Coordinates of C-alpha atoms in Angstrom, one line a residue:
M829 CA 4.3 -24.6 -8.8
A830 CA 4.8 -21.1 -7.6
L831 CA 8.4 -20.9 -8.8
Q832 CA 7.4 -22.0 -12.2
T833 CA 5.9 -18.6 -12.8
L834 CA 9.3 -17.1 -12.9
S835 CA 9.6 -18.2 -16.6
S836 CA 6.4 -16.6 -17.7
P837 CA 7.1 -14.1 -20.4
A838 CA 5.0 -11.3 -18.7
L839 CA 7.0 -11.5 -15.3
A840 CA 10.3 -11.9 -17.1
A841 CA 9.3 -8.6 -19.2
A842 CA 8.3 -7.0 -15.8
R843 CA 11.7 -7.9 -14.3
S844 CA 13.5 -6.3 -17.3
E845 CA 11.8 -3.0 -16.4
F846 CA 14.1 -2.7 -13.4
T847 CA 17.8 -1.8 -13.7
G848 CA 18.4 -3.1 -10.2
G849 CA 16.9 -5.9 -8.1
R850 CA 19.7 -8.5 -7.5
G851 CA 20.1 -8.7 -3.7
Y852 CA 17.4 -6.2 -3.1
L853 CA 14.8 -7.6 -0.6
A854 CA 13.3 -4.5 0.7
A855 CA 10.3 -3.7 -1.3
C856 CA 8.3 -3.6 2.0
T857 CA 10.5 -0.6 2.8
V858 CA 10.7 1.1 -0.6
G859 CA 10.1 -0.1 -4.0
L860 CA 12.7 0.2 -6.9
P861 CA 11.7 2.7 -9.6
T862 CA 11.0 1.2 -13.1
R863 CA 13.0 2.3 -16.2
A864 CA 9.8 4.2 -17.3
T865 CA 9.4 6.0 -14.0
R866 CA 13.0 7.1 -14.0
A867 CA 12.8 8.3 -17.5
A868 CA 9.4 10.3 -16.9
V869 CA 10.7 12.0 -13.8
I870 CA 13.9 13.0 -15.4
A871 CA 12.2 14.2 -18.6
E872 CA 9.7 16.2 -16.4
L873 CA 12.6 17.8 -14.4
D874 CA 14.6 18.5 -17.6
A875 CA 11.6 20.3 -19.1
A876 CA 11.0 22.4 -16.0
A877 CA 14.7 23.3 -15.8
A878 CA 14.5 24.4 -19.4
G879 CA 11.7 26.8 -18.5
R880 CA 8.9 24.5 -19.9
P881 CA 7.0 23.1 -17.0
D882 CA 3.8 21.4 -18.1
P883 CA 1.1 21.4 -15.2
S884 CA -1.5 20.0 -17.7
A885 CA 0.6 17.1 -18.5
A886 CA 1.2 16.5 -14.9
S887 CA -2.5 16.7 -14.1
A888 CA -3.1 14.1 -16.8
A889 CA -0.6 11.9 -15.0
V890 CA -2.7 12.3 -12.0
E891 CA -5.8 11.1 -13.6
R892 CA -3.9 8.1 -15.3
S893 CA -2.7 7.1 -11.9
R894 CA -6.1 7.4 -10.3
A895 CA -7.6 5.3 -13.1
L896 CA -4.8 2.6 -12.9
F897 CA -5.0 2.3 -9.2
A898 CA -8.8 2.0 -9.4
R899 CA -8.2 -0.9 -12.0
L900 CA -5.7 -2.6 -9.6
V901 CA -8.2 -2.7 -6.7
G902 CA -11.3 -3.2 -8.7
V903 CA -13.3 0.0 -8.2
E904 CA -14.3 3.0 -10.4
S905 CA -12.2 6.0 -10.5
R906 CA -14.9 8.1 -9.0
S907 CA -14.4 6.1 -5.8
V908 CA -10.8 7.0 -5.5
A909 CA -9.3 10.1 -3.8
I910 CA -5.6 11.1 -4.3
G911 CA -3.3 12.2 -1.6
S912 CA 0.3 11.9 -0.4
Q913 CA 0.0 10.3 3.0
V914 CA -1.9 7.4 4.5
S915 CA -2.3 9.1 7.9
V916 CA -4.2 12.1 6.4
A917 CA -6.6 9.7 4.6
V918 CA -7.1 7.8 7.9
A919 CA -7.7 11.1 9.7
L920 CA -10.6 11.9 7.4
V921 CA -12.2 8.6 8.3
A922 CA -11.6 9.3 11.9
A923 CA -13.4 12.6 11.6
S924 CA -16.5 10.8 10.4
L925 CA -17.0 8.8 13.6
P926 CA -19.1 10.1 16.4
H927 CA -17.7 11.2 19.7
G928 CA -16.8 8.3 22.0
A929 CA -17.0 5.7 19.2
E930 CA -14.9 2.5 19.6
V931 CA -12.2 1.7 17.1
L932 CA -10.7 -1.8 17.1
V933 CA -7.1 -2.1 15.9
A934 CA -4.4 -4.7 15.7
E935 CA -1.6 -4.6 18.3
G936 CA 1.6 -3.4 16.9
D937 CA 0.0 -2.2 13.6
F938 CA 1.7 0.6 11.7
S939 CA 1.3 4.0 13.4
S940 CA -0.3 5.7 10.5
V941 CA -3.3 3.5 10.9
V942 CA -3.7 3.9 14.6
L943 CA -2.4 7.5 15.6
P944 CA -5.2 9.3 13.7
F945 CA -7.8 7.7 15.8
V946 CA -5.7 8.1 19.0
H947 CA -5.4 11.9 18.4
A948 CA -8.6 12.5 16.7
G949 CA -9.8 14.9 19.6
R950 CA -13.2 13.1 19.4
S951 CA -12.8 11.0 22.5
L952 CA -12.5 8.0 20.4
R953 CA -11.9 4.7 22.3
V954 CA -9.1 2.8 20.5
R955 CA -9.0 -0.8 21.6
A956 CA -6.0 -2.9 20.5
V957 CA -6.0 -6.7 20.3
P958 CA -3.7 -9.4 18.7
L959 CA -4.2 -9.5 14.9
A960 CA -5.4 -13.1 15.1
D961 CA -8.1 -12.0 17.6
L962 CA -9.3 -9.1 15.5
A963 CA -12.3 -10.7 14.0
G964 CA -13.4 -12.3 17.3
S965 CA -13.1 -9.1 19.1
V966 CA -15.6 -7.1 17.1
G967 CA -18.6 -6.4 19.3
A968 CA -21.8 -4.4 19.5
T969 CA -20.0 -1.2 20.6
T970 CA -17.4 -1.3 17.8
A971 CA -18.0 1.4 15.2
L972 CA -14.8 0.7 13.0
V973 CA -12.1 -2.0 12.6
A974 CA -9.0 -0.4 11.3
F975 CA -6.1 -2.7 10.2
S976 CA -3.3 -3.4 7.8
L977 CA -4.1 -6.2 5.4
V978 CA -0.4 -7.2 5.6
Q979 CA 1.4 -6.3 8.8
S980 CA 4.6 -4.1 8.3
A981 CA 6.6 -5.5 11.2
T982 CA 5.8 -9.2 10.8
G983 CA 4.5 -9.7 7.3
E984 CA 1.4 -11.5 8.6
V985 CA -1.6 -11.4 6.3
A986 CA -4.8 -10.6 8.0
D987 CA -7.8 -12.8 7.8
A988 CA -9.8 -10.2 5.8
D989 CA -12.7 -12.5 5.1
A990 CA -13.3 -13.1 8.9
I991 CA -12.7 -9.4 9.8
V992 CA -15.3 -8.2 7.2
S993 CA -17.7 -10.8 8.2
A994 CA -17.5 -10.0 11.9
A995 CA -17.9 -6.3 11.2
A996 CA -20.9 -6.7 9.0
A997 CA -22.4 -8.9 11.6
H998 CA -22.1 -6.2 14.2
G999 CA -22.8 -3.2 12.0
A1000 CA -19.2 -2.0 12.1
R1001 CA -17.3 -0.4 9.3
T1002 CA -13.8 -1.4 8.1
L1003 CA -10.8 0.4 7.1
C1004 CA -8.0 -1.4 5.4
D1005 CA -4.5 -0.2 5.0
A1006 CA -3.2 -2.0 1.8
T1007 CA 0.1 -0.3 1.5
Q1008 CA 2.0 -3.6 2.2
A1009 CA -0.2 -5.6 -0.1
V1010 CA -1.3 -3.9 -3.4
G1011 CA 1.4 -4.9 -5.9
W1012 CA 1.9 -8.6 -4.9
L1013 CA -1.5 -9.5 -3.2
P1014 CA -4.8 -9.1 -5.2
V1015 CA -6.9 -6.7 -3.3
E1016 CA -10.6 -5.9 -3.8
A1017 CA -11.2 -2.4 -2.3
S1018 CA -14.9 -2.7 -2.5
R1019 CA -14.8 -5.3 0.3
F1020 CA -14.0 -2.5 2.7
D1021 CA -15.8 0.7 3.7
A1022 CA -12.4 2.6 3.3
L1023 CA -9.1 1.5 1.9
V1024 CA -5.9 3.5 2.0
C1025 CA -2.6 2.8 0.1
H1026 CA 0.7 4.4 -0.4
T1027 CA 2.4 3.4 -3.6
Y1028 CA 6.1 3.8 -2.9
K1029 CA 6.6 0.3 -1.7
W1030 CA 5.2 -2.6 -3.7
L1031 CA 3.8 -0.4 -6.6
C1032 CA 7.3 1.0 -7.1
A1033 CA 6.1 4.6 -7.5
P1034 CA 7.9 7.8 -6.1
R1035 CA 7.0 8.6 -2.5
G1036 CA 4.2 11.2 -2.4
V1037 CA 1.4 9.2 -4.1
S1038 CA -1.3 7.7 -2.0
F1039 CA -4.9 6.7 -2.5
L1040 CA -8.2 6.5 -0.5
T1041 CA -11.2 4.5 -1.7
L1042 CA -14.5 5.0 0.0
S1043 CA -17.9 3.2 -0.2
D1044 CA -20.7 5.6 -1.3
D1045 CA -22.3 5.1 2.2
L1046 CA -19.2 6.1 4.1
A1047 CA -18.3 8.9 1.6
R1048 CA -21.6 10.8 2.7
E1049 CA -20.3 10.9 6.3
V1050 CA -16.7 11.9 5.8
P1051 CA -16.2 15.6 6.1
P1052 CA -13.9 17.1 3.5
L1053 CA -11.6 18.7 6.1
F1054 CA -8.6 19.2 3.8
A1055 CA -10.6 20.4 0.9
G1056 CA -8.4 22.6 -1.4
W1057 CA -8.5 23.7 -5.0
Y1058 CA -8.2 20.0 -6.2
A1059 CA -11.3 19.1 -4.4
G1060 CA -13.6 21.0 -6.8
G1061 CA -15.4 19.3 -9.6
D1062 CA -13.1 21.2 -12.0
P1063 CA -9.8 21.9 -10.1
W1064 CA -8.7 24.4 -12.5
S1065 CA -11.8 26.5 -12.0
S1066 CA -11.8 26.0 -8.2
C1067 CA -8.7 28.0 -7.4
Y1068 CA -10.0 31.0 -5.6
G1069 CA -12.4 31.9 -2.8
G1070 CA -14.9 29.9 -0.8
D1071 CA -17.7 29.7 -3.2
V1072 CA -16.4 26.4 -4.8
E1073 CA -18.6 23.4 -5.6
L1074 CA -16.9 20.3 -4.5
A1075 CA -16.8 17.2 -6.7
P1076 CA -19.9 15.1 -6.4
D1077 CA -17.9 11.9 -5.8
V1078 CA -15.0 10.6 -3.8
T1079 CA -12.6 12.9 -5.6
R1080 CA -13.8 15.8 -3.4
F1081 CA -11.4 14.4 -0.9
D1082 CA -8.4 14.9 -3.2
A1083 CA -5.3 16.7 -1.8
S1084 CA -3.4 18.9 -4.2
P1085 CA -1.1 16.4 -6.0
A1086 CA 2.7 16.3 -5.8
W1087 CA 3.0 16.5 -9.6
Q1088 CA 6.4 15.1 -10.2
A1089 CA 5.6 12.1 -7.9
F1090 CA 2.5 11.4 -10.0
V1091 CA 4.5 11.8 -13.2
G1092 CA 6.7 8.9 -12.1
A1093 CA 3.7 7.0 -10.5
A1094 CA 1.7 6.7 -13.8
P1095 CA 4.2 4.3 -15.6
A1096 CA 4.8 2.3 -12.5
L1097 CA 1.0 1.7 -11.9
A1098 CA 0.6 0.9 -15.6
L1099 CA 3.1 -1.9 -15.3
F1100 CA 1.5 -3.5 -12.3
A1101 CA -2.0 -3.1 -13.8
S1102 CA -0.8 -4.9 -16.9
L1103 CA 0.3 -7.9 -14.9
D1104 CA -1.8 -10.9 -13.7
G1105 CA -2.0 -10.2 -10.0
H1106 CA -2.5 -13.9 -9.1
A1107 CA 0.8 -14.8 -11.0
V1108 CA 2.6 -12.0 -9.2
H1109 CA 1.3 -13.4 -5.9
E1110 CA 2.4 -16.9 -6.7
H1111 CA 5.8 -15.7 -7.8
A1112 CA 6.5 -13.5 -4.8
T1113 CA 5.0 -16.0 -2.1
G1114 CA 6.7 -18.9 -3.9
L1115 CA 10.2 -17.2 -3.3
A1116 CA 9.3 -16.4 0.2
A1117 CA 8.2 -19.9 0.9
A1118 CA 11.5 -21.2 -0.6
F1119 CA 13.4 -18.9 1.7
R1120 CA 11.3 -19.9 4.7
L1121 CA 12.1 -23.5 4.0
R1122 CA 15.8 -22.8 3.9
L1123 CA 15.7 -21.0 7.2
G1124 CA 13.6 -23.7 8.7
L1125 CA 10.7 -21.3 9.5
G1126 CA 7.2 -22.6 9.8
R1127 CA 4.5 -21.9 7.2
P1128 CA 2.3 -18.9 7.9
D1129 CA -1.4 -19.2 8.1
R1130 CA -1.7 -17.2 4.8
A1131 CA 1.1 -17.0 2.3
S1132 CA 3.1 -13.7 2.4
A1133 CA 5.8 -12.1 0.4
I1134 CA 7.4 -10.9 3.5
V1135 CA 9.5 -13.1 5.7
T1136 CA 10.5 -12.0 9.2
W1137 CA 12.2 -13.7 12.1
A1138 CA 13.4 -12.8 15.5
D1139 CA 16.8 -10.8 15.3
P1140 CA 17.0 -8.8 18.5
D1141 CA 20.7 -7.9 18.3
G1142 CA 20.6 -7.3 14.5
A1143 CA 23.2 -10.1 13.8
A1144 CA 21.2 -11.6 10.9
L1145 CA 20.6 -8.2 9.3
S1146 CA 24.3 -7.5 9.5
R1147 CA 25.2 -10.7 7.9
L1148 CA 22.7 -10.0 5.0
A1149 CA 24.3 -6.4 4.7
D1150 CA 27.9 -7.8 4.7
A1151 CA 26.8 -10.1 1.8
G1152 CA 25.6 -7.0 -0.3
I1153 CA 21.9 -7.8 0.4
V1154 CA 19.6 -5.0 1.2
A1155 CA 17.0 -6.0 3.9
S1156 CA 15.5 -4.2 6.8
G1157 CA 14.9 -4.7 10.6
R1158 CA 11.6 -3.9 12.3
A1159 CA 10.4 -4.4 15.9
G1160 CA 13.4 -6.7 16.8
R1161 CA 13.0 -8.8 13.7
A1162 CA 14.9 -9.2 10.5
R1163 CA 12.7 -8.6 7.4
V1164 CA 13.0 -9.6 3.8
A1165 CA 10.7 -9.2 0.9
F1166 CA 10.3 -10.8 -2.5
H1167 CA 8.9 -9.0 -5.5
V1168 CA 8.7 -9.1 -9.3
F1169 CA 12.4 -8.1 -9.7
N1170 CA 13.7 -11.1 -7.6
D1171 CA 14.1 -14.7 -8.5
E1172 CA 15.6 -17.9 -7.1
E1173 CA 19.0 -16.5 -7.0
D1174 CA 18.0 -13.9 -4.5
V1175 CA 16.7 -16.7 -2.3
E1176 CA 20.0 -18.5 -2.6
L1177 CA 22.1 -15.4 -1.9
A1178 CA 20.1 -14.4 1.2
A1179 CA 20.0 -18.0 2.6
S1180 CA 23.7 -18.6 2.0
A1181 CA 24.6 -15.2 3.7
L1182 CA 22.7 -16.7 6.7
G1183 CA 24.6 -20.0 6.5
R1184 CA 21.6 -21.9 5.5

């Protein structure tokens, strides 16, 4: 059934927004720019080179991007802060925890989700357990569970329902990194106390655009450590001195935006916000399932758009590269990803390159 969505007009139109894609199975590493993103960035650079930079238009692109991301994850814009790095957003949440608090993380999770707690300077106790044991390991001393919804190294999809339920039962908060999820997996940010996401992978935006969502309750406890001029209620009147009134909502955690990146992000986010997220999920996981079948890999507990398998010597990755296929290797595993710009031909090309 999943592969039937390939013929849907909306997904076919979305695929036409990309000039490349054939043989590109690395959206989990970096997404491909859309035609509109490329055009917007080039136009902005050309205008600046001609002596006509437009900061106001760039700021408008920031707000469009914020609103579009909010729509993608089902929250209001006031609950979304902008940034450029996931680790900085995670560090803000780490700074809200009391000294000695326990933070529960998944073994082998992406470092940007873990290191801010390890080096928070607040004597936080970071406890790592296997992803499958995360929910069952939440206890009375756990202050926060921090995890990636989709694991970068393995493509495993976390059991968010179980984790959120266990955290609630023990009075713990949750921080979810959705960088490897938003764009192919429907995500509801309001389920988590905090959600972080960089958009340069599955949302196909330029690198330098990230988002942080916070519940109202947690937002009251997070210190605006990185407050700058963009953290004011009106950034353009918050440029000087320390007597600045910060924004009354989550936007007070805004970092000064990388303008050109947001100019390119707005059209990419608009594309994904216009799509049926469940159809994209069926498409991407359907292709991944077909590839897993060709390779004789077992079915995962929860469908993923990322397929990985043991490749300690890099032989599989080399065979894919020799066939002109762009894939990636992580933690001794070969890794391929299927996105809106891929179709059944990409499954066939990759499987054939591996002799399957």
